[in-house]
């Protein structure tokens, strides 16, 4: 007995030592990465500053005389003073726009006209969401029979409309291709008692209405931006029959994920006390959470940009106009509110609890949310330049939800992801270049993605010819494994256990607050005091103070008009302009240094507190991952066994699809042109054109399982499916048309084609279709053009 007790104590001590060693390793790795980044930033800044100073001295030397220097100083002083007045007037305009936008109910900032189709306030479970139909601009025609697009913008403190903020946008791409476009917008103030379950039910009703309006079209594409991405995933998981393909753009789905040594935003829950700040803010708002607090969090993430650089850029380029600045600020300064129940659910289930990817989230009692229940194809767009939703947060839910990529195939699911190298978070939704390239190719992909065999794919885009709007791209899909997703972050996710302690601590703090201080705080708040608190928020106050309503701004407009009439810009080579830019770069670099040091201190504090052995023990129950079936049991799942029972049964359709899947497996890559030809054949040619889309999806799913789990048996069974020489020749001709010319095939694919000819007793050089090889292909091309 004593020996067993001693062994147990020894094991406990070893585990404690291992936990302490892990914490030391994590802290050491994080510190080294932060230090390396600080060093690299310092070296880059030093080199840039050196070059700038050399340029300044060179321009000073060119002046030649003290009088020329004095004249340059006078010219600069006049120019800078005029630019300051014009910038101040722009900030006045921003304040006026802010006030008028709020007075109008903060409508969506879409650049397109629209009509309200449904209002969530009129539903049985009312909410502040609305369904808008975008009116195509002049010269653009949309077709009711084309698959509609439904875009869900993030409700993360700002208003809606970022997805249709510019002509080159998600909305613009879909309209240009002839698709009807709908937009899910929302009002600033939630309905009394509104919950996220009400919002999800309203969005489901919106999709039903879209389908009623376009009954002949496939189920709509649903695009979710940022926080609208997890909302889209929840909608598709709880209503799998309502959506077509879903697109998750910069959508955080696995909140504990990130890269050690960066992505500091994920640590804020542990540093600030979990859900407590949201509860206190909601109580001070009389049960309503102020979205301006979320916007403030975004601004503090990069203060050099949001608090200085964007204003300096406006000042420096004020002669180019202020339209872009004011358009963006109209959206950025449109602050929206949430009920306490909504923000609490978001924080506890997503931000802190990370329950969605672990299959522990419930929309409400009795309504679990399982991402594995999503049946629509999923496209995930992430970026390495996104410091709000890093690629790991956008992608790791896939690894957490499924046991491996084979289970994705068993479920009949198609998941396609794409990782941009540099675009920032807002650029995913706003950037015109992204809209013209990535979103355009996504729209093209959505036409053909359902013809892909089930599985996990990475989509790659390569520029090939042309420039600007005329640039053309080639798109391909590469079969991927979970190890490829894990390689995106270059980390082993070893620090994620620390967030479990934060989740448990957050629950404990919330429980203590609920039962002690909360009644006192709520008793001291009234509806009027909540309005005053919101009005005095710094982000609102700075806009109101610079608006025309402030008597101190009374002369701003007239002075700006006089300045424009007498504008005297300095010479671009004026050395004082060079000095100004040097000063601005120095100020921004100072802010960036503060930001980086703060991120370093935040992460080191977090790891010191929550990666400790004691914290690991404290959060152990909350650190459990979703249970998965062992990989050895996947083959024995009901779906697989049912498919394998049909290996020797079927006909022409089953044979063609099986051959295509086998060829795709031999390549590991599917080019978009091949996918388009496959879609063309599987949707417009007999016998596929007579097959219901749902039945066609089941057919592809079943043949995929056969090809993956019993490829040799499936190959040898082809003669059982194709009884006559004519059927066999026709099947081979169709497959070879889709795959392309022999010279475009990879060696393994050519070998597989030759083996198929051998198994089907059709010589490789035998004429097909009555002596004219690929006449069926030419008929297919003709059918494609006419359709």
XYZ file of C-alpha atoms in Angstrom:
787
model
C 0.000 0.000 0.000
C 2.770 2.411 0.946
C 4.688 1.461 -2.195
C 1.692 2.279 -4.386
C 1.200 5.565 -2.551
C 4.869 6.419 -3.014
C 4.671 5.594 -6.745
C 1.619 7.822 -7.081
C 3.386 10.702 -5.357
C 6.397 10.151 -7.594
C 4.205 10.260 -10.698
C 2.540 13.454 -9.452
C 5.953 15.048 -8.895
C 7.095 14.032 -12.383
C 3.958 15.469 -13.949
C 4.437 18.687 -11.994
C 8.026 18.937 -13.175
C 6.978 18.292 -16.777
C 4.335 21.016 -16.505
C 6.895 23.457 -15.085
C 9.342 22.585 -17.869
C 6.605 23.142 -20.458
C 5.808 26.554 -18.990
C 9.495 27.489 -19.086
C 9.723 26.367 -22.718
C 6.647 28.359 -23.724
C 7.840 31.514 -21.963
C 11.283 31.155 -23.464
C 9.917 30.660 -26.999
C 7.516 33.596 -26.695
C 10.222 35.884 -25.298
C 12.688 34.971 -28.065
C 10.137 35.620 -30.795
C 9.143 38.964 -29.342
C 12.778 39.960 -28.891
C 13.583 38.900 -32.459
C 10.681 40.928 -33.804
C 11.728 43.975 -31.808
C 15.263 43.648 -33.146
C 14.120 43.259 -36.753
C 11.757 46.213 -36.429
C 14.507 48.313 -34.908
C 16.938 47.430 -37.690
C 14.402 48.186 -40.404
C 13.408 51.465 -38.771
C 17.048 52.439 -38.340
C 17.831 51.778 -41.990
C 14.782 53.744 -43.133
C 15.614 56.638 -40.801
C 19.208 56.732 -42.017
C 18.061 56.941 -45.619
C 15.550 59.663 -44.723
C 18.149 61.756 -42.912
C 20.529 61.458 -45.854
C 17.758 62.641 -48.142
C 17.063 65.554 -45.815
C 20.701 66.661 -45.738
C 20.895 66.347 -49.531
C 17.841 68.576 -50.002
C 19.223 71.107 -47.522
C 22.509 71.194 -49.415
C 20.659 71.934 -52.660
C 19.135 75.091 -51.211
C 22.543 76.739 -51.243
C 21.861 79.929 -49.251
C 20.321 80.883 -45.899
C 17.719 82.981 -47.722
C 16.576 79.926 -49.676
C 16.302 77.992 -46.423
C 14.213 80.752 -44.856
C 11.978 80.860 -47.916
C 11.525 77.087 -47.797
C 10.597 77.367 -44.123
C 8.063 80.081 -44.849
C 6.562 78.081 -47.722
C 6.301 75.021 -45.506
C 4.719 76.965 -42.641
C 2.046 78.306 -44.983
C 1.456 74.864 -46.488
C 1.298 73.081 -43.113
C -1.039 75.690 -41.651
C -3.398 75.386 -44.613
C -3.348 71.607 -44.460
C -4.091 71.758 -40.725
C -7.185 73.925 -41.352
C -8.400 71.598 -44.122
C -7.817 68.555 -41.906
C -9.734 70.181 -39.054
C -12.610 70.837 -41.433
C -12.595 67.184 -42.470
C -12.860 66.170 -38.816
C -15.778 68.600 -38.548
C -17.424 66.843 -41.485
C -16.806 63.509 -39.759
C -18.560 64.772 -36.636
C -21.525 66.039 -38.669
C -21.770 62.734 -40.540
C -21.639 60.874 -37.232
C -24.506 62.904 -35.769
C -26.680 62.726 -38.892
C -25.951 58.996 -39.317
C -27.065 58.289 -35.741
C -30.149 60.490 -36.177
C -31.099 58.477 -39.275
C -30.894 55.212 -37.315
C -27.393 54.328 -38.547
C -28.487 52.599 -41.792
C -26.087 50.254 -43.627
C -23.202 52.000 -45.383
C -23.786 50.126 -48.631
C -22.929 51.974 -51.822
C -25.837 50.197 -53.523
C -29.547 50.922 -53.409
C -31.632 48.285 -51.675
C -35.114 47.395 -50.506
C -36.120 45.793 -47.217
C -37.534 42.310 -47.851
C -38.083 41.147 -44.265
C -37.836 42.820 -40.873
C -36.826 40.647 -37.941
C -38.869 42.863 -35.617
C -42.035 41.408 -37.186
C -41.150 37.757 -36.526
C -42.517 35.586 -33.738
C -39.156 35.931 -31.999
C -38.328 39.573 -32.786
C -34.784 40.829 -33.316
C -33.129 43.881 -34.846
C -32.004 42.118 -38.041
C -33.318 42.833 -41.545
C -33.061 41.167 -44.940
C -32.209 43.586 -47.738
C -32.225 42.912 -51.459
C -29.530 44.791 -53.367
C -30.744 46.705 -56.411
C -28.368 46.121 -59.350
C -26.782 49.342 -60.604
C -27.389 50.578 -64.132
C -25.913 48.291 -66.766
C -25.880 45.215 -64.493
C -28.426 42.432 -65.032
C -29.170 39.658 -62.545
C -31.074 36.448 -63.178
C -33.569 34.854 -60.805
C -32.491 31.348 -61.829
C -28.905 31.950 -60.711
C -27.848 30.971 -57.219
C -28.514 33.918 -54.850
C -25.876 35.336 -52.522
C -26.690 36.223 -48.918
C -23.999 38.266 -47.124
C -23.884 38.448 -43.323
C -21.721 41.252 -41.971
C -20.124 41.226 -38.504
C -22.010 42.668 -35.558
C -18.863 43.479 -33.621
C -19.450 47.053 -32.524
C -19.742 48.549 -36.007
C -22.739 48.745 -38.272
C -23.394 46.683 -41.365
C -22.394 47.291 -44.957
C -18.673 46.562 -45.059
C -19.296 43.702 -47.518
C -20.796 46.206 -49.979
C -18.704 49.197 -49.026
C -17.233 49.686 -52.517
C -18.208 48.836 -56.098
C -15.294 46.344 -56.090
C -16.617 44.284 -53.196
C -18.255 40.986 -52.340
C -21.600 42.450 -53.433
C -20.103 43.872 -56.623
C -18.452 40.589 -57.608
C -21.704 38.648 -57.259
C -23.807 41.251 -59.076
C -21.335 41.448 -61.925
C -21.741 37.716 -62.432
C -25.540 38.014 -62.596
C -26.405 36.648 -59.152
C -29.213 38.125 -57.035
C -27.659 39.524 -53.861
C -29.232 39.852 -50.426
C -27.707 41.511 -47.398
C -28.387 40.769 -43.728
C -28.263 44.091 -41.886
C -29.186 45.155 -38.361
C -30.302 48.215 -36.422
C -28.188 49.792 -33.692
C -30.470 48.878 -30.796
C -31.456 45.237 -30.128
C -35.044 44.299 -29.429
C -35.930 43.849 -25.730
C -34.964 40.335 -24.591
C -33.269 39.507 -27.917
C -30.891 36.542 -27.870
C -28.547 35.008 -30.442
C -31.043 32.165 -30.822
C -33.565 34.763 -31.997
C -31.020 36.125 -34.465
C -30.232 32.665 -35.853
C -33.928 31.864 -36.258
C -34.443 35.170 -38.061
C -31.564 34.440 -40.436
C -33.113 31.023 -41.129
C -36.392 32.731 -42.033
C -34.474 35.087 -44.310
C -32.979 32.118 -46.184
C -36.405 30.531 -46.554
C -37.700 33.766 -48.059
C -34.758 33.935 -50.468
C -35.473 30.360 -51.551
C -39.171 31.168 -52.070
C -38.167 34.080 -54.308
C -35.742 31.914 -56.307
C -37.371 28.497 -56.219
C -35.666 27.390 -59.444
C -32.200 28.353 -58.228
C -29.917 26.252 -56.010
C -29.780 27.017 -52.316
C -28.110 30.391 -51.687
C -24.437 30.988 -51.050
C -24.057 32.463 -47.557
C -21.007 34.688 -46.977
C -20.022 35.449 -43.377
C -17.512 38.207 -42.642
C -15.463 38.078 -39.416
C -17.965 37.664 -36.531
C -20.580 37.069 -39.210
C -18.557 33.969 -40.104
C -19.249 32.062 -36.889
C -22.847 33.274 -37.138
C -22.988 31.729 -40.619
C -21.456 28.485 -39.339
C -24.028 28.312 -36.517
C -26.817 28.987 -39.013
C -25.599 26.213 -41.331
C -25.084 23.757 -38.455
C -28.537 24.282 -36.949
C -30.315 24.529 -40.331
C -28.295 22.269 -42.660
C -31.103 22.123 -45.229
C -31.232 25.868 -45.872
C -27.798 26.875 -47.134
C -25.775 26.291 -50.217
C -21.996 26.707 -49.955
C -20.903 28.921 -47.067
C -17.904 31.271 -47.182
C -16.148 32.195 -43.929
C -14.024 35.327 -44.474
C -11.581 36.090 -41.666
C -13.958 34.309 -39.302
C -12.644 33.362 -35.830
C -13.853 29.827 -35.086
C -11.105 28.460 -32.794
C -10.447 31.314 -30.384
C -7.678 29.691 -28.357
C -5.522 29.275 -31.448
C -2.766 31.540 -32.658
C 0.997 31.631 -32.883
C 3.144 31.809 -29.800
C 4.920 35.156 -29.718
C 2.185 37.048 -31.580
C -1.604 37.427 -31.833
C -1.946 39.115 -28.408
C -5.679 39.762 -28.727
C -6.500 36.211 -27.674
C -4.873 36.825 -24.287
C -7.173 39.703 -23.314
C -9.738 37.405 -21.683
C -7.166 36.039 -19.268
C -5.708 39.454 -18.455
C -9.037 41.277 -18.016
C -10.967 38.635 -16.091
C -12.903 36.704 -18.724
C -16.524 37.692 -19.129
C -16.525 40.151 -16.198
C -15.827 43.363 -18.235
C -18.711 42.549 -20.583
C -21.072 42.006 -17.633
C -20.063 45.236 -15.908
C -20.334 47.214 -19.163
C -23.789 45.742 -19.798
C -24.951 46.601 -16.286
C -23.722 50.193 -16.650
C -25.672 50.286 -19.916
C -28.894 49.197 -18.192
C -28.733 45.714 -19.705
C -27.278 46.847 -23.044
C -23.640 46.362 -24.057
C -22.036 49.246 -25.953
C -20.351 48.151 -29.181
C -18.039 51.178 -28.941
C -16.102 49.214 -26.319
C -15.326 46.541 -28.923
C -14.246 49.202 -31.424
C -11.960 50.679 -28.769
C -10.370 47.239 -28.324
C -9.672 47.101 -32.054
C -8.106 50.567 -31.976
C -5.828 49.793 -29.032
C -4.587 46.726 -30.901
C -2.687 49.000 -33.308
C -2.601 52.488 -31.769
C 0.119 53.750 -34.085
C -2.243 53.292 -37.016
C -5.626 54.127 -35.485
C -4.587 56.950 -33.167
C -1.931 58.661 -35.252
C -1.090 57.426 -38.744
C -4.548 57.569 -40.274
C -4.860 61.212 -39.156
C -1.391 62.105 -40.360
C -2.075 60.460 -43.726
C -5.215 62.604 -43.991
C -3.177 65.708 -43.116
C -0.381 64.839 -45.552
C -2.663 64.067 -48.505
C -5.545 66.439 -47.821
C -5.238 67.945 -51.307
C -6.274 64.583 -52.735
C -9.620 64.929 -50.969
C -11.185 63.410 -47.897
C -13.832 61.175 -49.471
C -12.162 57.852 -48.667
C -11.454 58.906 -45.085
C -15.038 60.029 -44.472
C -16.560 56.952 -46.108
C -14.562 54.614 -43.897
C -15.121 56.674 -40.748
C -18.862 56.605 -41.364
C -18.770 52.828 -40.963
C -16.038 52.758 -38.301
C -17.923 55.331 -36.194
C -21.338 53.696 -36.447
C -21.562 52.091 -33.006
C -24.100 49.302 -32.479
C -25.378 47.719 -29.282
C -26.101 44.219 -27.959
C -28.197 42.852 -25.155
C -26.327 41.475 -22.175
C -27.474 37.935 -23.024
C -25.934 38.227 -26.495
C -22.495 39.487 -25.497
C -22.358 37.057 -22.577
C -23.082 34.115 -24.885
C -20.407 35.284 -27.325
C -17.732 35.730 -24.667
C -18.477 32.568 -22.687
C -18.949 30.269 -25.678
C -16.476 31.761 -28.146
C -13.980 34.372 -26.957
C -13.143 32.683 -23.649
C -14.789 29.258 -23.678
C -13.897 28.236 -27.253
C -16.839 25.853 -27.130
C -17.883 25.953 -30.768
C -15.004 23.937 -32.197
C -15.134 21.524 -29.232
C -18.854 20.780 -29.779
C -19.847 22.132 -26.360
C -21.760 25.242 -27.469
C -25.544 25.353 -27.238
C -27.608 28.000 -28.986
C -30.126 27.603 -26.204
C -31.222 24.777 -23.954
C -31.707 21.641 -26.049
C -30.118 23.116 -29.199
C -26.489 21.966 -29.457
C -24.300 23.391 -32.213
C -22.132 20.838 -34.000
C -20.011 22.135 -36.906
C -19.914 18.551 -38.160
C -23.642 18.897 -38.889
C -22.890 21.403 -41.666
C -23.653 19.688 -44.950
C -23.000 22.563 -47.316
C -19.516 22.964 -48.800
C -17.347 25.361 -46.792
C -14.798 27.862 -48.125
C -12.489 29.467 -45.551
C -10.485 32.611 -46.374
C -7.716 33.634 -43.965
C -4.576 35.762 -44.091
C -1.169 35.817 -42.433
C -1.512 39.610 -42.305
C -4.641 39.416 -40.135
C -3.803 40.211 -36.511
C -7.441 39.988 -35.378
C -8.310 36.601 -36.875
C -4.988 34.846 -37.560
C -5.098 31.797 -39.870
C -4.969 29.387 -36.928
C -8.233 30.786 -35.529
C -9.855 30.564 -38.954
C -8.694 27.007 -39.718
C -8.113 24.986 -36.545
C -11.826 24.327 -36.029
C -11.509 21.847 -38.903
C -8.841 19.861 -37.045
C -10.837 20.068 -33.816
C -14.141 18.985 -35.377
C -13.056 15.977 -37.443
C -10.775 13.113 -36.501
C -8.871 13.469 -39.797
C -9.385 14.404 -43.432
C -10.814 10.953 -44.116
C -13.754 11.669 -41.802
C -14.514 14.790 -43.855
C -14.872 12.497 -46.851
C -17.021 10.053 -44.893
C -19.343 12.902 -43.927
C -19.617 13.849 -47.602
C -18.254 17.298 -46.809
C -16.105 19.578 -48.952
C -13.909 22.098 -47.161
C -11.735 24.444 -49.225
C -9.393 26.922 -47.584
C -7.187 29.686 -48.899
C -4.550 31.668 -46.980
C -3.479 35.097 -48.219
C 0.076 36.143 -47.447
C -0.343 39.747 -46.343
C -3.789 41.366 -46.502
C -5.001 42.704 -43.157
C -8.255 41.895 -41.389
C -10.400 44.636 -42.907
C -8.712 44.199 -46.262
C -10.355 40.770 -46.545
C -13.734 42.519 -46.851
C -12.784 46.011 -48.097
C -9.752 45.732 -50.388
C -10.558 46.253 -54.052
C -7.586 44.125 -55.104
C -8.850 41.244 -52.977
C -12.336 41.649 -54.430
C -10.992 41.549 -57.979
C -8.765 38.550 -57.319
C -9.702 36.343 -54.350
C -13.436 37.041 -54.133
C -13.860 36.824 -57.895
C -12.161 33.430 -57.938
C -14.225 32.310 -54.953
C -17.369 33.240 -56.859
C -16.115 31.216 -59.802
C -15.257 28.322 -57.493
C -18.726 28.249 -55.934
C -20.167 27.290 -59.313
C -18.105 24.137 -59.397
C -17.213 23.241 -55.799
C -20.085 20.776 -55.477
C -18.519 18.717 -58.274
C -15.416 18.157 -56.144
C -15.163 14.777 -54.445
C -15.690 15.187 -50.680
C -12.506 16.065 -48.822
C -10.173 18.810 -47.638
C -8.627 21.103 -50.257
C -6.446 24.177 -50.482
C -7.300 26.625 -53.215
C -4.399 28.423 -54.876
C -4.541 31.341 -57.303
C -1.735 32.168 -59.689
C -1.523 35.335 -61.791
C -0.848 34.436 -65.393
C -1.584 37.189 -67.914
C -2.669 40.812 -68.028
C -2.549 43.674 -65.576
C -5.037 45.465 -63.334
C -8.670 44.757 -64.189
C -7.551 42.718 -67.199
C -5.453 40.287 -65.169
C -6.474 36.657 -65.491
C -5.778 33.867 -63.046
C -5.491 30.114 -62.921
C -7.114 28.360 -59.987
C -6.375 24.880 -58.696
C -7.443 22.744 -55.748
C -4.918 20.630 -53.888
C -5.873 17.702 -51.690
C -4.674 18.428 -48.184
C -4.206 16.608 -44.893
C -4.637 17.900 -41.362
C -0.857 18.183 -41.105
C -1.025 20.856 -43.833
C -3.424 22.952 -41.740
C -1.247 22.501 -38.677
C 1.771 23.620 -40.722
C 0.076 26.948 -41.514
C 0.787 28.146 -37.995
C 4.233 26.561 -37.605
C 3.324 25.700 -34.011
C 2.149 22.644 -32.105
C -0.700 24.424 -30.228
C 1.072 23.472 -27.009
C 0.003 26.674 -25.218
C -3.745 26.301 -25.760
C -4.230 24.335 -22.540
C -3.599 27.599 -20.640
C -6.846 29.095 -21.953
C -8.825 26.364 -20.196
C -7.837 27.854 -16.840
C -9.089 31.244 -18.084
C -12.426 29.676 -19.047
C -12.919 28.135 -15.613
C -11.772 31.273 -13.789
C -14.156 33.363 -15.908
C -17.063 31.160 -14.838
C -16.095 31.493 -11.186
C -15.682 35.273 -11.368
C -19.010 35.655 -13.174
C -20.752 33.523 -10.556
C -19.228 35.586 -7.742
C -20.202 38.858 -9.439
C -23.749 37.627 -10.137
C -24.335 36.784 -6.465
C -22.577 39.745 -4.785
C -21.924 43.060 -6.523
C -24.206 42.784 -9.539
C -27.509 43.604 -7.800
C -25.886 46.747 -6.329
C -24.503 47.889 -9.677
C -27.818 47.318 -11.450
C -29.731 49.162 -8.738
C -27.611 52.258 -9.308
C -28.220 52.458 -13.069
C -31.196 53.966 -14.876
C -32.064 54.209 -18.560
C -31.067 57.884 -18.517
C -27.710 57.283 -16.820
C -26.974 54.535 -19.358
C -27.623 56.962 -22.226
C -25.295 59.515 -20.641
C -22.576 56.862 -20.180
C -22.793 55.913 -23.848
C -22.801 59.536 -24.983
C -19.613 60.209 -22.998
C -17.735 57.292 -24.507
C -14.404 58.652 -25.862
C -15.070 57.488 -29.423
C -18.423 59.283 -29.534
C -17.214 62.308 -27.631
C -14.287 63.028 -29.966
C -16.640 63.102 -32.935
C -19.268 65.304 -31.294
C -16.694 67.795 -29.978
C -15.424 68.468 -33.506
C -18.867 68.693 -35.146
C -20.469 71.918 -36.344
C -22.753 71.926 -33.287
C -19.752 72.877 -31.155
C -19.553 76.726 -31.102
C -15.760 76.499 -31.143
C -15.980 74.952 -34.636
C -18.211 77.701 -36.001
C -15.560 79.261 -38.251
C -14.032 76.010 -39.468
C -16.026 75.774 -42.691
C -15.465 79.367 -43.792
C -11.756 79.207 -43.005
C -11.470 75.955 -44.954
C -13.225 77.524 -47.955
C -10.884 80.516 -47.865
C -7.894 78.187 -47.561
C -8.926 76.175 -50.615
C -9.279 79.374 -52.609
C -5.788 80.548 -51.660
C -4.073 77.168 -51.367
C -0.273 77.334 -51.696
C 1.203 73.820 -51.401
C 4.920 73.595 -50.715
C 7.333 72.201 -53.263
C 7.411 68.381 -52.967
C 11.195 68.576 -52.500
C 10.944 71.090 -49.665
C 13.294 69.805 -46.918
C 10.782 70.688 -44.214
C 8.276 68.315 -45.818
C 10.943 65.635 -45.644
C 11.485 66.498 -41.987
C 7.730 66.294 -41.378
C 7.531 62.808 -42.860
C 10.553 61.773 -40.814
C 8.856 63.058 -37.673
C 5.647 61.190 -38.517
C 7.514 57.937 -39.084
C 9.293 58.398 -35.765
C 6.034 58.985 -33.887
C 4.417 55.923 -35.459
C 7.474 53.804 -34.703
C 7.280 54.982 -31.097
C 3.675 53.876 -30.877
C 4.572 50.578 -32.520
C 7.320 50.047 -29.972
C 4.805 50.635 -27.184
C 2.441 48.203 -28.891
C 5.089 45.506 -29.262
C 6.357 45.899 -25.704
C 2.791 45.752 -24.429
C 2.126 42.596 -26.465
C 5.285 41.057 -25.063
C 4.348 41.963 -21.492
C 0.776 40.711 -22.013
C 1.853 37.332 -23.318
C 4.570 36.821 -20.729
C 2.093 37.727 -17.965
C -0.503 35.383 -19.417
C 1.908 32.460 -19.684
C 3.286 33.125 -16.212
C -0.211 32.984 -14.725
C -2.085 30.439 -16.799
C 0.621 28.108 -18.130
C 1.793 27.261 -14.631
C 1.358 23.731 -13.208
C -1.286 24.992 -10.772
C -3.286 26.677 -13.546
C -3.001 23.543 -15.706
C -4.502 21.504 -12.854
C -7.190 24.158 -12.309
C -8.289 24.160 -15.968
C -7.880 20.451 -16.706
C -11.627 19.767 -16.952
C -12.072 22.620 -19.430
C -9.076 21.606 -21.556
C -10.571 18.402 -22.910
C -10.797 18.235 -26.678
C -13.688 16.879 -28.649
C -13.769 13.094 -28.594
C -13.127 11.470 -31.978
C -13.538 7.958 -33.264
C -10.188 6.171 -33.628
C -8.963 6.176 -37.207
C -9.051 2.383 -37.218
C -12.833 2.533 -36.718
C -13.588 5.003 -39.482
C -13.798 2.258 -42.082
C -16.484 0.533 -40.026
C -18.777 3.529 -39.919
C -22.233 2.931 -41.314
C -21.792 5.326 -44.247
C -18.622 3.566 -45.397
C -19.986 0.036 -45.081
C -23.172 1.005 -46.939
C -21.133 2.487 -49.791
C -18.805 -0.512 -50.040
C -21.838 -2.811 -50.270
C -22.663 -1.034 -53.551
C -19.233 -1.391 -55.108
C -20.432 -3.863 -57.723
C -23.842 -2.239 -58.293
C -24.803 0.735 -60.408
C -24.464 1.852 -63.980
C -22.960 4.453 -66.239
C -23.339 7.379 -63.808
C -21.720 5.521 -60.913
C -18.869 4.346 -63.135
C -18.037 7.807 -64.515
C -18.054 9.439 -61.084
C -15.922 6.653 -59.606
C -13.391 6.966 -62.422
C -13.192 10.734 -61.930
C -12.615 10.356 -58.188
C -9.908 7.755 -58.748
C -8.158 10.082 -61.178
C -8.427 13.020 -58.794
C -6.823 10.880 -56.100
C -3.998 9.942 -58.452
C -3.208 13.614 -59.054
C -3.861 15.166 -55.673
C -4.642 18.413 -57.538
C -7.768 19.513 -59.397
C -7.415 22.410 -61.814
C -10.369 24.761 -62.089
C -10.776 24.171 -65.835
C -11.103 20.421 -65.192
C -13.561 21.121 -62.408
C -15.614 23.298 -64.749
C -15.719 20.537 -67.361
C -16.727 18.076 -64.654
C -19.529 20.385 -63.506
C -20.616 20.820 -67.094
C -20.899 17.082 -67.696
C -22.449 16.244 -64.309
C -25.159 18.887 -64.672
C -25.996 19.168 -68.386
C -25.511 15.698 -69.905
C -27.426 12.483 -69.707
C -27.947 10.737 -67.440
C -26.738 13.334 -64.907
C -29.017 16.149 -66.026
C -32.036 14.110 -64.893
C -30.597 13.453 -61.443
C -31.758 15.668 -58.580
C -28.872 17.780 -57.152
C -29.277 16.135 -53.756
C -29.181 12.683 -55.305
C -26.163 13.692 -57.378
C -24.366 14.784 -54.217
C -25.164 11.400 -52.626
C -23.867 9.659 -55.727
C -20.539 11.559 -55.599
C -20.278 10.895 -51.863
C -20.841 7.148 -52.225
C -18.380 6.745 -55.087
C -15.798 8.799 -53.167
C -16.005 6.408 -50.234
C -15.600 3.408 -52.545
C -12.640 4.989 -54.348
C -10.905 5.924 -51.103
C -11.479 2.837 -48.973
C -11.439 0.124 -51.662
C -9.769 1.687 -54.720
C -8.581 -1.576 -56.256
C -11.906 -3.292 -55.759
C -13.726 -0.261 -57.157
C -11.495 -0.247 -60.211
C -11.924 -3.943 -60.923
C -15.714 -3.608 -60.538
C -16.040 -1.126 -63.416
C -16.952 -3.873 -65.961
C -19.904 -4.790 -63.701
C -21.217 -1.241 -64.017
C -20.523 -0.790 -67.720
C -22.048 -3.807 -69.433
C -21.575 -3.028 -73.139
C -18.564 -1.944 -75.206
C -20.494 1.143 -76.234
C -21.060 2.180 -72.603
C -17.429 1.578 -71.759
C -16.163 3.605 -74.696
C -18.571 6.420 -73.889
C -17.516 6.461 -70.232
C -13.823 6.556 -71.113
C -14.411 9.316 -73.648
C -16.289 11.449 -71.086
C -13.659 10.930 -68.401
C -10.770 11.690 -70.750
C -12.510 14.872 -71.937
C -12.834 16.081 -68.344
C -9.266 15.182 -67.406
C -7.846 16.798 -70.532
C -5.298 15.943 -73.173
C -2.747 13.212 -72.342
C 0.112 15.716 -72.389
C -1.643 17.625 -69.562
C -1.855 14.517 -67.383
C 0.603 13.546 -64.719
C 2.375 10.176 -65.166
C 0.252 8.463 -62.493
C -2.918 9.686 -64.177
C -1.803 8.395 -67.581
C -1.014 5.028 -66.009
C -4.456 4.935 -64.398
C -6.157 5.794 -67.707
C -4.239 2.994 -69.411
C -5.287 0.570 -66.671
C -8.927 1.564 -67.057
C -8.704 0.844 -70.780
C -7.214 -2.551 -69.946
C -9.861 -3.444 -67.321
C -12.689 -2.352 -69.633
C -11.134 -4.216 -72.596
C -10.909 -1.033 -74.691
C -7.478 -0.625 -76.346
C -5.901 2.724 -75.537
C -5.536 3.565 -79.225
C -8.989 2.330 -80.202
C -11.320 4.912 -81.816
C -14.123 6.046 -79.517
C -17.663 7.085 -80.484
C -17.843 5.494 -83.917
C -14.327 6.255 -85.051
C -14.134 9.944 -84.041
C -12.287 10.209 -80.792
C -13.751 12.870 -78.422
C -16.823 13.642 -80.534
C -18.689 13.365 -77.266
C -16.368 16.016 -75.885
C -17.212 18.376 -78.711
C -20.917 17.780 -78.096
C -20.314 18.566 -74.445
C -18.627 21.844 -75.320
C -21.551 22.797 -77.534
C -24.015 21.939 -74.784
C -22.012 24.043 -72.353
C -22.187 27.092 -74.622
C -25.906 26.757 -75.220
C -26.633 26.267 -71.520
